[in-house]
GROMACS .gro file of C-alpha atoms in nm:
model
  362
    1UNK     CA    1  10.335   7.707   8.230
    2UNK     CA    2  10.062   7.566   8.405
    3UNK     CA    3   9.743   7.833   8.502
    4UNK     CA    4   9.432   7.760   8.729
    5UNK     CA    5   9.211   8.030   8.578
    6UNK     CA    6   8.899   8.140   8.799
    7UNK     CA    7   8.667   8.262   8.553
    8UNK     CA    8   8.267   8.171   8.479
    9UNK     CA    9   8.261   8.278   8.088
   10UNK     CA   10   8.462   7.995   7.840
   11UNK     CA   11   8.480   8.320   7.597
   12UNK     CA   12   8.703   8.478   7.856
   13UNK     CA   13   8.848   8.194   7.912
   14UNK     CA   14   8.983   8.163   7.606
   15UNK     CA   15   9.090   8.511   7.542
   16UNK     CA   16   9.287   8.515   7.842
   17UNK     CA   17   9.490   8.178   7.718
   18UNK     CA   18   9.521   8.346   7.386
   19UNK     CA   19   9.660   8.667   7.491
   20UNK     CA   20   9.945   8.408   7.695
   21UNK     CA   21  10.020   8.248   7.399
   22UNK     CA   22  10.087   8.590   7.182
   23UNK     CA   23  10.274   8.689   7.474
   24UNK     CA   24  10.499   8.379   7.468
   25UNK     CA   25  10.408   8.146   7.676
   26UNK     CA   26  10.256   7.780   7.619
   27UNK     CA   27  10.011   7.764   7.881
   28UNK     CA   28   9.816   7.475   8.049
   29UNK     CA   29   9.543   7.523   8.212
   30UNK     CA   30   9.268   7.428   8.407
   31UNK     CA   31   8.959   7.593   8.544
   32UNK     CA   32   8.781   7.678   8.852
   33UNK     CA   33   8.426   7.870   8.890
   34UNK     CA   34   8.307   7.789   9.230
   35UNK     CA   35   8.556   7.806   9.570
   36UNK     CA   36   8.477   7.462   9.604
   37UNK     CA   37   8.641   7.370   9.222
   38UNK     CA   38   8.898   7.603   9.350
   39UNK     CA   39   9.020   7.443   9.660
   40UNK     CA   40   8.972   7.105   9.485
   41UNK     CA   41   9.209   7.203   9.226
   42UNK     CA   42   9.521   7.358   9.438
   43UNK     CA   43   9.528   7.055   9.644
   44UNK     CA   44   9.539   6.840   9.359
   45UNK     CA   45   9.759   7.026   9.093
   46UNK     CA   46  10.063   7.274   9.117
   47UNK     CA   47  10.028   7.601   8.953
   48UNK     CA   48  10.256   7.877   8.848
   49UNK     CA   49  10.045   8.110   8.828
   50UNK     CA   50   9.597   8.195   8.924
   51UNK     CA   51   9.410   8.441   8.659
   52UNK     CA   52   9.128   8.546   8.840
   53UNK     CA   53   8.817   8.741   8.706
   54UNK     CA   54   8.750   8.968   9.018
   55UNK     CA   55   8.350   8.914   9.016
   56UNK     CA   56   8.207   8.587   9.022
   57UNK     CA   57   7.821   8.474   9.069
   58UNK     CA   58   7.939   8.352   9.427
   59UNK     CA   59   8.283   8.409   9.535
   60UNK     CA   60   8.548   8.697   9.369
   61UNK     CA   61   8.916   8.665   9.298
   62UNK     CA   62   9.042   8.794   9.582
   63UNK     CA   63   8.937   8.496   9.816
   64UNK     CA   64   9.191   8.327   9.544
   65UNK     CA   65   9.429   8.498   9.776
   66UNK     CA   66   9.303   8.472  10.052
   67UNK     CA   67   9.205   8.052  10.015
   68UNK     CA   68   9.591   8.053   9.867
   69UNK     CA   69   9.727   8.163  10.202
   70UNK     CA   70   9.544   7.988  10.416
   71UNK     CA   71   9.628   7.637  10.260
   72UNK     CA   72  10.015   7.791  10.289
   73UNK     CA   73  10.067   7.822   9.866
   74UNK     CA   74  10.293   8.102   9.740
   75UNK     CA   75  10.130   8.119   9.393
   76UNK     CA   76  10.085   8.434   9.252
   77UNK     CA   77   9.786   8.547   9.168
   78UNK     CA   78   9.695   8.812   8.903
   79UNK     CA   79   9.332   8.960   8.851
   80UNK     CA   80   9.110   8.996   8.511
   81UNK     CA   81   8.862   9.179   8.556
   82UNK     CA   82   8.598   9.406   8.298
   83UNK     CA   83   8.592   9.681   8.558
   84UNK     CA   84   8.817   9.762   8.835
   85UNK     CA   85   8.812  10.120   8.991
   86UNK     CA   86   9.167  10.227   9.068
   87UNK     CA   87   9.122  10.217   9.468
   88UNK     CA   88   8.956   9.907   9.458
   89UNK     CA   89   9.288   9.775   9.265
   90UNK     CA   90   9.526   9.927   9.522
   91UNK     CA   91   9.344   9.777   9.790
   92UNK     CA   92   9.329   9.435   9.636
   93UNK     CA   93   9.743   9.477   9.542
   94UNK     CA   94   9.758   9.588   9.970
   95UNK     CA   95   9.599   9.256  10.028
   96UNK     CA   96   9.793   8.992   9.798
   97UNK     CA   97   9.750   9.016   9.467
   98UNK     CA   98  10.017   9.028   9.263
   99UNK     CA   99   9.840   9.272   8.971
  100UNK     CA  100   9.512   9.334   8.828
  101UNK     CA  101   9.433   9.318   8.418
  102UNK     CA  102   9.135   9.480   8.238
  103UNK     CA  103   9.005   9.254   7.973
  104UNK     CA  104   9.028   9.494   7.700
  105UNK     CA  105   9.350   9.561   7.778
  106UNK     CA  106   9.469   9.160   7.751
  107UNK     CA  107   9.789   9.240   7.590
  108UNK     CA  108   9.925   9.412   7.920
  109UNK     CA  109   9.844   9.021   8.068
  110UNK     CA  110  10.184   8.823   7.945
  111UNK     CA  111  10.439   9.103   8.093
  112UNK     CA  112  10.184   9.080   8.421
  113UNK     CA  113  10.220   8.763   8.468
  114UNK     CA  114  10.635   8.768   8.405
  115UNK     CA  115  10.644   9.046   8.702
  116UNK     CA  116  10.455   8.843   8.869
  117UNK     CA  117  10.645   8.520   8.825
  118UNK     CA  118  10.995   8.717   8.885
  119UNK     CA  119  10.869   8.865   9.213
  120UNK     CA  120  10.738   8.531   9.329
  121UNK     CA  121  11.124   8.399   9.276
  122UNK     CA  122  11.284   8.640   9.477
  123UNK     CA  123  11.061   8.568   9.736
  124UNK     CA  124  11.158   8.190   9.732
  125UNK     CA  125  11.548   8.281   9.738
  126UNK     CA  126  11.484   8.535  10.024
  127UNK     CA  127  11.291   8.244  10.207
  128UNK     CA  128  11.567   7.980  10.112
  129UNK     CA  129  11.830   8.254  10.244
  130UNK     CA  130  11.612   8.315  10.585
  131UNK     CA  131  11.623   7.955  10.632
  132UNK     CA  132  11.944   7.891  10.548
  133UNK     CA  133  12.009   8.185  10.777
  134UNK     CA  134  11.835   8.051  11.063
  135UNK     CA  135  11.982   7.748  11.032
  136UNK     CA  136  12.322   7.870  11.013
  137UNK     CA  137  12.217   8.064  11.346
  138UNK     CA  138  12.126   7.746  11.493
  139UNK     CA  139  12.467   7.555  11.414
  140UNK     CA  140  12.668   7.858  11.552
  141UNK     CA  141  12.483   7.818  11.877
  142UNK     CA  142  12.496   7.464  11.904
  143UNK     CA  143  12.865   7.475  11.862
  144UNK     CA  144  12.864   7.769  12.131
  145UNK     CA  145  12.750   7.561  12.356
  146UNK     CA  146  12.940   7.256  12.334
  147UNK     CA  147  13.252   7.427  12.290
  148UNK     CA  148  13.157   7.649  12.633
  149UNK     CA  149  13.052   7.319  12.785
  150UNK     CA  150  13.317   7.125  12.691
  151UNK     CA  151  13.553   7.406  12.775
  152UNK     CA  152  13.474   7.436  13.122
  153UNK     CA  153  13.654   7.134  13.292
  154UNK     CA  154  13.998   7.179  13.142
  155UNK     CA  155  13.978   7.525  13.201
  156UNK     CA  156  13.905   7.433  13.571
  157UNK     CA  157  14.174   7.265  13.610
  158UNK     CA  158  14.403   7.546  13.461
  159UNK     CA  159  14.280   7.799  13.703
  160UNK     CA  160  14.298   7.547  14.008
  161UNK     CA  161  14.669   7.418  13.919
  162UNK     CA  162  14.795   7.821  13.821
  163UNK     CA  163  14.612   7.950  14.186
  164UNK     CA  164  14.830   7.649  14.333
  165UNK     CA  165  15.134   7.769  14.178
  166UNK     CA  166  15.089   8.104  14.306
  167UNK     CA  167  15.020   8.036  14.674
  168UNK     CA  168  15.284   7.810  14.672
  169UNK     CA  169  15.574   7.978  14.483
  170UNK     CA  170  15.449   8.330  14.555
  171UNK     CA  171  15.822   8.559  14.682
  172UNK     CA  172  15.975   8.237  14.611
  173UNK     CA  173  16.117   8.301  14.281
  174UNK     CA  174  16.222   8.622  14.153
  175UNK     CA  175  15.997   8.926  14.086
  176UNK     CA  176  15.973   8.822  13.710
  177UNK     CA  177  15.818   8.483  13.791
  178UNK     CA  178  15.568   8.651  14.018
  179UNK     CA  179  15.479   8.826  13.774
  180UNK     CA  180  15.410   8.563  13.529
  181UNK     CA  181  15.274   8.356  13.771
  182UNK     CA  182  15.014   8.649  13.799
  183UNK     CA  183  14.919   8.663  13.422
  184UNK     CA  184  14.913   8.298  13.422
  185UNK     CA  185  14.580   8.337  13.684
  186UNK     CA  186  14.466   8.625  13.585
  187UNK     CA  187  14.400   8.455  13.227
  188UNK     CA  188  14.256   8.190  13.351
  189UNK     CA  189  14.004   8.324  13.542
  190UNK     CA  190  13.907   8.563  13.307
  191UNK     CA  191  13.877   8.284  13.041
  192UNK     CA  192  13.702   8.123  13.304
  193UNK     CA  193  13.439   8.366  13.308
  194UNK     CA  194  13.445   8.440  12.937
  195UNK     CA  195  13.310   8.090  12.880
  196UNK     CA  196  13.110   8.105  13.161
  197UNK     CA  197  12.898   8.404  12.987
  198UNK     CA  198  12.924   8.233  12.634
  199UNK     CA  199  12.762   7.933  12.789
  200UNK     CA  200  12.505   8.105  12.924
  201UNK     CA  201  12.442   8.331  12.585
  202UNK     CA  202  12.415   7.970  12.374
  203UNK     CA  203  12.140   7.936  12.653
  204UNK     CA  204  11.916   8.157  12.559
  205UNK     CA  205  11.600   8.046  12.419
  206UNK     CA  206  11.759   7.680  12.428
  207UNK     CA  207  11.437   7.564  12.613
  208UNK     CA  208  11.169   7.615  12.340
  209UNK     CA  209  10.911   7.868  12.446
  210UNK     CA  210  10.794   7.917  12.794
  211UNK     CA  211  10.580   8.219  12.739
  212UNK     CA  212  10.283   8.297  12.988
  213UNK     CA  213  10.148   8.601  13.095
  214UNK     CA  214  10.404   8.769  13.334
  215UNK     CA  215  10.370   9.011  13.573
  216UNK     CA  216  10.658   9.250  13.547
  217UNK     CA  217  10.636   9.407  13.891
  218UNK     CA  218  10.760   9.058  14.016
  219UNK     CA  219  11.037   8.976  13.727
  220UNK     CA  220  11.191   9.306  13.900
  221UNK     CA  221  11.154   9.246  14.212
  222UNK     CA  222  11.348   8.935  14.118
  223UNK     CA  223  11.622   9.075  13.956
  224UNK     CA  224  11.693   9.322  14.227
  225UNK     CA  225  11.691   9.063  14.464
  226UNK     CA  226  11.999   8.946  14.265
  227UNK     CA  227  12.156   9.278  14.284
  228UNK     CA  228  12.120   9.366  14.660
  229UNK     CA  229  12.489   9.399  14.784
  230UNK     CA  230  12.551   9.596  14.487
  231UNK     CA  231  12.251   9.832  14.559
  232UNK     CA  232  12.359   9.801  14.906
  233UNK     CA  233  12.756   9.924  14.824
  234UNK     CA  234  12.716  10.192  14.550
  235UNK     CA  235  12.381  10.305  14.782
  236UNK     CA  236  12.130  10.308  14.437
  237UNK     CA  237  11.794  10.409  14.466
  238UNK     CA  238  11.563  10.212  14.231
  239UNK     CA  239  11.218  10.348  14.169
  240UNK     CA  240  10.989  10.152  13.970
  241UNK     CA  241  10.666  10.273  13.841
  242UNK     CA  242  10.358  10.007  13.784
  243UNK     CA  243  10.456   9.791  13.552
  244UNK     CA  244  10.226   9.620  13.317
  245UNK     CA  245  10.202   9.169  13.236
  246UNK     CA  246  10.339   9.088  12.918
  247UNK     CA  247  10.344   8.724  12.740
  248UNK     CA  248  10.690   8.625  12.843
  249UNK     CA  249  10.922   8.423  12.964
  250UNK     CA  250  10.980   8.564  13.330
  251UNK     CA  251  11.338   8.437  13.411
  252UNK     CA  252  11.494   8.564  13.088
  253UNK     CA  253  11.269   8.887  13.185
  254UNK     CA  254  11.413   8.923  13.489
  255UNK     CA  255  11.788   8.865  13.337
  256UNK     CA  256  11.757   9.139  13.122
  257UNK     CA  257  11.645   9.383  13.398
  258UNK     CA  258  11.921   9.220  13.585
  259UNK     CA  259  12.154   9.309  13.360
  260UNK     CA  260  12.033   9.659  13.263
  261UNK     CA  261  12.052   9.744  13.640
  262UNK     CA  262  12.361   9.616  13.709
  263UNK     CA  263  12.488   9.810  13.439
  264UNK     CA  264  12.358  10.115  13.592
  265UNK     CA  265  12.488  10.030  13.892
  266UNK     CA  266  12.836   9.952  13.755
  267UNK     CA  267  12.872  10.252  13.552
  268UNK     CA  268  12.752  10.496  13.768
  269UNK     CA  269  12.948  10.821  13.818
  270UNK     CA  270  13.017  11.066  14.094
  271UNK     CA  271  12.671  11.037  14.279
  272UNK     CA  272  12.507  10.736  14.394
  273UNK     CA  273  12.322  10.583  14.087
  274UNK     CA  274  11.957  10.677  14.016
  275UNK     CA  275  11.755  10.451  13.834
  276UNK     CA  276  11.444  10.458  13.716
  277UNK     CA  277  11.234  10.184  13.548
  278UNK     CA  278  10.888  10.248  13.341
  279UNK     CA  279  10.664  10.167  13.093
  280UNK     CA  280  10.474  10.350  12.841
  281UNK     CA  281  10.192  10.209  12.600
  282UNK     CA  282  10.265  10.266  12.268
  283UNK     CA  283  10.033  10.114  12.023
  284UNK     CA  284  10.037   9.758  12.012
  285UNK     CA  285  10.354   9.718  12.242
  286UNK     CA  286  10.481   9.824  12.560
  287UNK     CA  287  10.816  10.043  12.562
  288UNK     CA  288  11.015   9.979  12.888
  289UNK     CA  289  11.313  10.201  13.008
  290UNK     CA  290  11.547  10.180  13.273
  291UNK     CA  291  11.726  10.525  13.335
  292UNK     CA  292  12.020  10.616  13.529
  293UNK     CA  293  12.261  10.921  13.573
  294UNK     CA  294  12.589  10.801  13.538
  295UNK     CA  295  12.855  10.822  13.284
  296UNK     CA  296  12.624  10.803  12.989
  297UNK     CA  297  12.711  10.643  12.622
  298UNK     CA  298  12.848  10.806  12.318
  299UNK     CA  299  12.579  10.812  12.061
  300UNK     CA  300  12.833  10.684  11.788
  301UNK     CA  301  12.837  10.372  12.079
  302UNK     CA  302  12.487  10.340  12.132
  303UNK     CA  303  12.452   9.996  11.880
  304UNK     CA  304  12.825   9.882  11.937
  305UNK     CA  305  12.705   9.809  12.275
  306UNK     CA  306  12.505   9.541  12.187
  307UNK     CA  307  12.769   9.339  11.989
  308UNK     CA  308  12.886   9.065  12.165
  309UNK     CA  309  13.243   9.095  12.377
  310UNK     CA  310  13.238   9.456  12.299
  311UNK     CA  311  13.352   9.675  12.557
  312UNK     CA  312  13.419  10.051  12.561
  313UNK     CA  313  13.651  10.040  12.857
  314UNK     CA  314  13.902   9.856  13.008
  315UNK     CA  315  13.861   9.549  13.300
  316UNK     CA  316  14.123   9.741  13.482
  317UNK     CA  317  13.828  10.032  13.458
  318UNK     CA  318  13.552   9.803  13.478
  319UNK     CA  319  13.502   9.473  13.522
  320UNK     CA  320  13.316   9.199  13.325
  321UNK     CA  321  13.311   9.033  12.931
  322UNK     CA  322  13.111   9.237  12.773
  323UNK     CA  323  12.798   8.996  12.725
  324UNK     CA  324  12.515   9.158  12.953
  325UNK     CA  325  12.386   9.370  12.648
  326UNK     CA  326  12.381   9.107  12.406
  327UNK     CA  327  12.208   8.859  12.631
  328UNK     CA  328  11.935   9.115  12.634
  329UNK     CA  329  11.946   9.171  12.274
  330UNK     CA  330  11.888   8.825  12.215
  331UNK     CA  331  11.616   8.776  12.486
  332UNK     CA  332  11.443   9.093  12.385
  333UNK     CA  333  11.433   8.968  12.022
  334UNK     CA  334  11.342   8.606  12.129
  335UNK     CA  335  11.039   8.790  12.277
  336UNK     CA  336  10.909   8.949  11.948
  337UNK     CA  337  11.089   9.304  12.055
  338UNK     CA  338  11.362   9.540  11.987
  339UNK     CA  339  11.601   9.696  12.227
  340UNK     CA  340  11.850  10.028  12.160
  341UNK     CA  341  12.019  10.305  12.360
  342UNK     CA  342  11.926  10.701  12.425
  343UNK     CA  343  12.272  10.841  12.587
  344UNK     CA  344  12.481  11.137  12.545
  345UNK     CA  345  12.860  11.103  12.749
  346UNK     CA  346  12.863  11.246  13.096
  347UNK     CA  347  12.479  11.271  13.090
  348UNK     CA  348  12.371  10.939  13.201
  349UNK     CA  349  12.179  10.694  13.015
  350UNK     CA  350  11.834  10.536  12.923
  351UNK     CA  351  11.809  10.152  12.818
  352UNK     CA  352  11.476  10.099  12.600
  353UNK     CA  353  11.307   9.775  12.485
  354UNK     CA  354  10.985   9.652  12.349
  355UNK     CA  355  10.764   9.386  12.419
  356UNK     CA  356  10.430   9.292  12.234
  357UNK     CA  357  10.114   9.444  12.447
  358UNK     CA  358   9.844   9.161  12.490
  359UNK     CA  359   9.462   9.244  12.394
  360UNK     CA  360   9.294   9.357  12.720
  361UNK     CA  361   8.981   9.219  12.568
  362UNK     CA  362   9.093   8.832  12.600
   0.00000   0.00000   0.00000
């Protein structure tokens, strides 16, 4: 095992190798006294693991941490020190270190440095297994979106030729061929738009990151502008509070009000639909509802909503694929926030997400 120990006194020094070698381990080492021999050395070397006596003439251990992380090093570093108070060790444990040794307690130093060591594995393997994740996430889109793409033409041509057959052979044959002839469009179209919406959810976040302050009074106003004959039809009023500017990107913004809207719209119940859209400061982020009154969500529904091409009624009920919500899922999450449901059944509905606040001071 190769150390980089950060200590000023070679009689430390040496105890501190020694009480590694009773422990076990054969260690090789090398060390540092100033931040400058310190920075020289992790550049040069590769360590397994940074001793660090906690006061130095100029510098202390923790800036081992702190130097560690900015030059982007995962090493794991444990502090030796003659006197540490027990807050001042929970505070430097809160900010990196990985544990904190007296030196007349040495012995304690070889199982430190295993725990140590062990935890700094299973952070690898849940790093490897993010990225391995991510890029598993990135494969499944890409092949989304080629196989939407790719889709689209031949399935064109199915709905064309099967909308042909029916105007032309419509009463022609008998009642059971009409009715086949039916399914036969019916399928299409719907596969039609099924693909349509996948396409669109491979989109998302497709074109790198377009973030800029955005006003979301006007990524509204832009989604209802989408919406008006079905604000117009169901005779919705929308009342929207000031809304605050948020780093974003505005037309996925305005697709997930969009979408939240039109959902009010679409399942709205007796009465014309309601809806209100705020925002409420909370923190460092900015909560955003949109709440309606129609026919509400049952709260053992509230996160199967959000799972793609889940529906909880039928297209002869309502219409659609059952995409909106995860569109906004994955745009809300894009943008750094989280999005859920409040809802009972029957009692309408309120549709909350997060979005980071940005520091008025800037």
């Amino acid at each position: 095992m190769r150390v980089l120990v950060v200590e000023d006194d070679p009689a430390d020094v040496e105890l501190v190798l020694r009480a590694l070698r009773s422990g076990g381990f054969d260690p090789v080492s090398d060390v540092a006294q100033t931040e400058a021999d310190f920075l020289d050395r992790i550049r040069k070397n590769s360590y397994d693991a940074v001793l660090a006596d906690y006061n130095l003439p100029t510098w202390n251990g923790m800036e081992a941490v702190k130097l560690l992380r900015r030059e982007g090093l995962d090493i794991p570093v444990v502090l030796v020190s003659g006197a540490l108070g027990e807050l001042k060790a929970v505070e430097c444990i809160k900010q990196g270190a990985a544990d904190y040794v007296l030196k007349d307690h040495l012995p304690r130093l070889p199982e430190s440095v295993r725990r140590a060591l062990r935890d700094q594995k299973l952070r690898g393997e849940h790093r490897q297994a993010q990225e391995e994740l991510a890029r598993s996430n990135r494969d499944l889109e890409q092949f989304a979106y080629v196989a939407s793409h790719d889709l689209q033409e031949p399935l064109r041509m199915v709905a064309i030729y099967t909308q042909l057959l029916a105007e032309r052979y419509q009463g022609k044959l008998d009642p059971e061929a009409d009715k086949y002839i039916h399914y036969a469009v019916d399928g299409a179209l719907r596969m039609q738009t099924l693909v349509q919406d996948l396409l669109t959810f491979s989109r998302v976040g497709r074109g790198g990151n377009r973030f800029k302050l955005t006003d979301c009074n006007e990524v509204v106003q832009s989604g209802l502008k989408n919406l008006q004959t079905s604000i117009v039809q169901s005779g919705a009023q929308i009342h929207c509070e000031k809304l605050p500017s948020v780093l974003a990107d505005g037309s996925l913004l305005a697709q997930v009000f969009q979408n939240l809207i039109g959902n009010a719209i679409k399942f709205r119940g007796s009465e014309p639909p309601v809806i209100r859209v705020t925002a409420k400061l909370q923190g460092k982020e900015w909560v955003f509802s949109v709440q309606d009154n129609g026919i509400g969500i049952a709260p053992e529904h509230a996160e199967i909503v959000f799972v793609i091409f889940k529906r909880l009624h039928t297209r002869a009920e309502y219409p659609g694929s059952g995409i909106g919500l995860s569109i906004c899922k994955k745009i809300i999450e894009q943008h750094g926030g989280r999005i859920w449901v409040e809802s009972q059944g029957g009692k309408g509905s309120t549709f909350k997400f997060t979005l980071p606040a940005q520091d008025e001071r800037r």
